[in-house]
Short mmCIF file of C-alpha atoms in Angstrom, two decimals:
data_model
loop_
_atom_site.label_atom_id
_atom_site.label_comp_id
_atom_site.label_asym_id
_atom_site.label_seq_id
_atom_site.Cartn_x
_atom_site.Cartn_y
_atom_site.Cartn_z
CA UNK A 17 33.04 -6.91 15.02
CA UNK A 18 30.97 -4.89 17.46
CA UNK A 19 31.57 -1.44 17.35
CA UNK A 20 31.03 1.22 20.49
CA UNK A 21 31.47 4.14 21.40
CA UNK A 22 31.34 8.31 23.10
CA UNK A 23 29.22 10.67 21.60
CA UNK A 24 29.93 14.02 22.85
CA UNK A 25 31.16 17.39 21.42
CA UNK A 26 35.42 18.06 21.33
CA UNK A 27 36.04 14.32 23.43
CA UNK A 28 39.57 14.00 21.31
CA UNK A 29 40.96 14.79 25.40
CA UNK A 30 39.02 11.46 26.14
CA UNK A 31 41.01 8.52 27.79
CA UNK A 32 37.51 5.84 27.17
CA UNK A 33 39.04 5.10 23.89
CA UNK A 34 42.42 3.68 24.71
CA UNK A 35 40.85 2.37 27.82
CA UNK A 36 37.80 0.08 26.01
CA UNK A 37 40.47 -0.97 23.32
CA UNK A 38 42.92 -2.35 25.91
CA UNK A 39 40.04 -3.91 27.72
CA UNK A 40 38.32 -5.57 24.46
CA UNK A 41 41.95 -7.18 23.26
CA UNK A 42 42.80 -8.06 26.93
CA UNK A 43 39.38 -9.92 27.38
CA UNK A 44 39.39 -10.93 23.33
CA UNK A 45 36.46 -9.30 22.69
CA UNK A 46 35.82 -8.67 19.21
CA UNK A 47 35.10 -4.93 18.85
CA UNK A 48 36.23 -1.34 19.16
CA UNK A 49 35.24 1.50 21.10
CA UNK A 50 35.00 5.00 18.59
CA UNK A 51 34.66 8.40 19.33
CA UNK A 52 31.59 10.15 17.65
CA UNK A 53 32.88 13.76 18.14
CA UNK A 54 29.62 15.36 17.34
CA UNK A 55 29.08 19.03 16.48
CA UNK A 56 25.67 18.72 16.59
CA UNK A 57 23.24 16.44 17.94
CA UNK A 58 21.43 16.09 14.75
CA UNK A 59 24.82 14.98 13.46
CA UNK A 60 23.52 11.49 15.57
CA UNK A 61 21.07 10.80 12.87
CA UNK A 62 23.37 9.66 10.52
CA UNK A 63 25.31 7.16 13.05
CA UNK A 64 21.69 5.56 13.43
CA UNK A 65 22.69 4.47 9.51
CA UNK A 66 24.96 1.49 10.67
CA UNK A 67 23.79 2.10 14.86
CA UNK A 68 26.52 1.18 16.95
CA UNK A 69 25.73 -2.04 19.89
CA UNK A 70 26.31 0.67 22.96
CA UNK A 71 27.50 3.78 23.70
CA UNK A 72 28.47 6.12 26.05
CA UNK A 73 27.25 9.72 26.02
CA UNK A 74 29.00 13.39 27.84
CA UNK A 75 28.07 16.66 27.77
CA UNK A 76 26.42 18.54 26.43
CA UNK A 77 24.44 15.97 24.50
CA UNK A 78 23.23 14.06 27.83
CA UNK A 79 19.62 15.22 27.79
CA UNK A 80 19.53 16.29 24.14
CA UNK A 81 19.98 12.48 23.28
CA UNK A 82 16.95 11.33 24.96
CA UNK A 83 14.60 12.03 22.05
CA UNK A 84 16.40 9.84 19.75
CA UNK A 85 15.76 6.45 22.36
CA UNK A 86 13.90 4.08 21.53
CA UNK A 87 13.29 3.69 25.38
CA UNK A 88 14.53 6.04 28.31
CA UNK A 89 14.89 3.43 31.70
CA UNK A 90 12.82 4.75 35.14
CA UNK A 91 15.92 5.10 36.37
CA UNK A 92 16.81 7.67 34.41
CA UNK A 93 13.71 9.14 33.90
CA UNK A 94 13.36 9.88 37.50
CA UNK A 95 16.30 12.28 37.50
CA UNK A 96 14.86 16.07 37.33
CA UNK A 97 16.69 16.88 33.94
CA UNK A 98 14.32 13.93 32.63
CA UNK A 99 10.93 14.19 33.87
CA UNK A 100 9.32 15.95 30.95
CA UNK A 101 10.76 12.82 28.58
#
């Protein structure tokens, strides 16, 4: 099973959960969607343990996730937040 997920900071409130579950059984898709309810962004480090295939990431850890990428795309990169990545 593939497992993915939100990282953000107090996301309980978040409706991609219940929406990515009913999605994956509707379209029998083996995996779950999680929420990784982060206090910290160093808290990431140990999800990298058993990394997750894809996730979705909120405030406030939108920028400070970009040093943990293996690869940042141009697209992204070319939005003023990310220029000095």
């Amino acid at each position: 099973m593939k497992t993915y997920g939100l990282i953000g900071k107090n996301i309980s409130y978040s409706f991609s959960r219940a929406y990515f579950s009913k999605k994956f059984e509707a379209e029998g898709v083996d995996a779950q969607y999680v929420n990784f309810d982060l206090q910290t962004i160093e808290e990431f480090s140990e999800i990298l343990s058993s990394p997750p295939s894809g996730c979705n990431v909120t405030i406030p850890y939108k920028e400070q996730i970009i040093p943990y990428l293996d690869r940042l795309d141009p697209v992204a990169s070319d939005i003023e937040c990310c220029k000095h990545y």
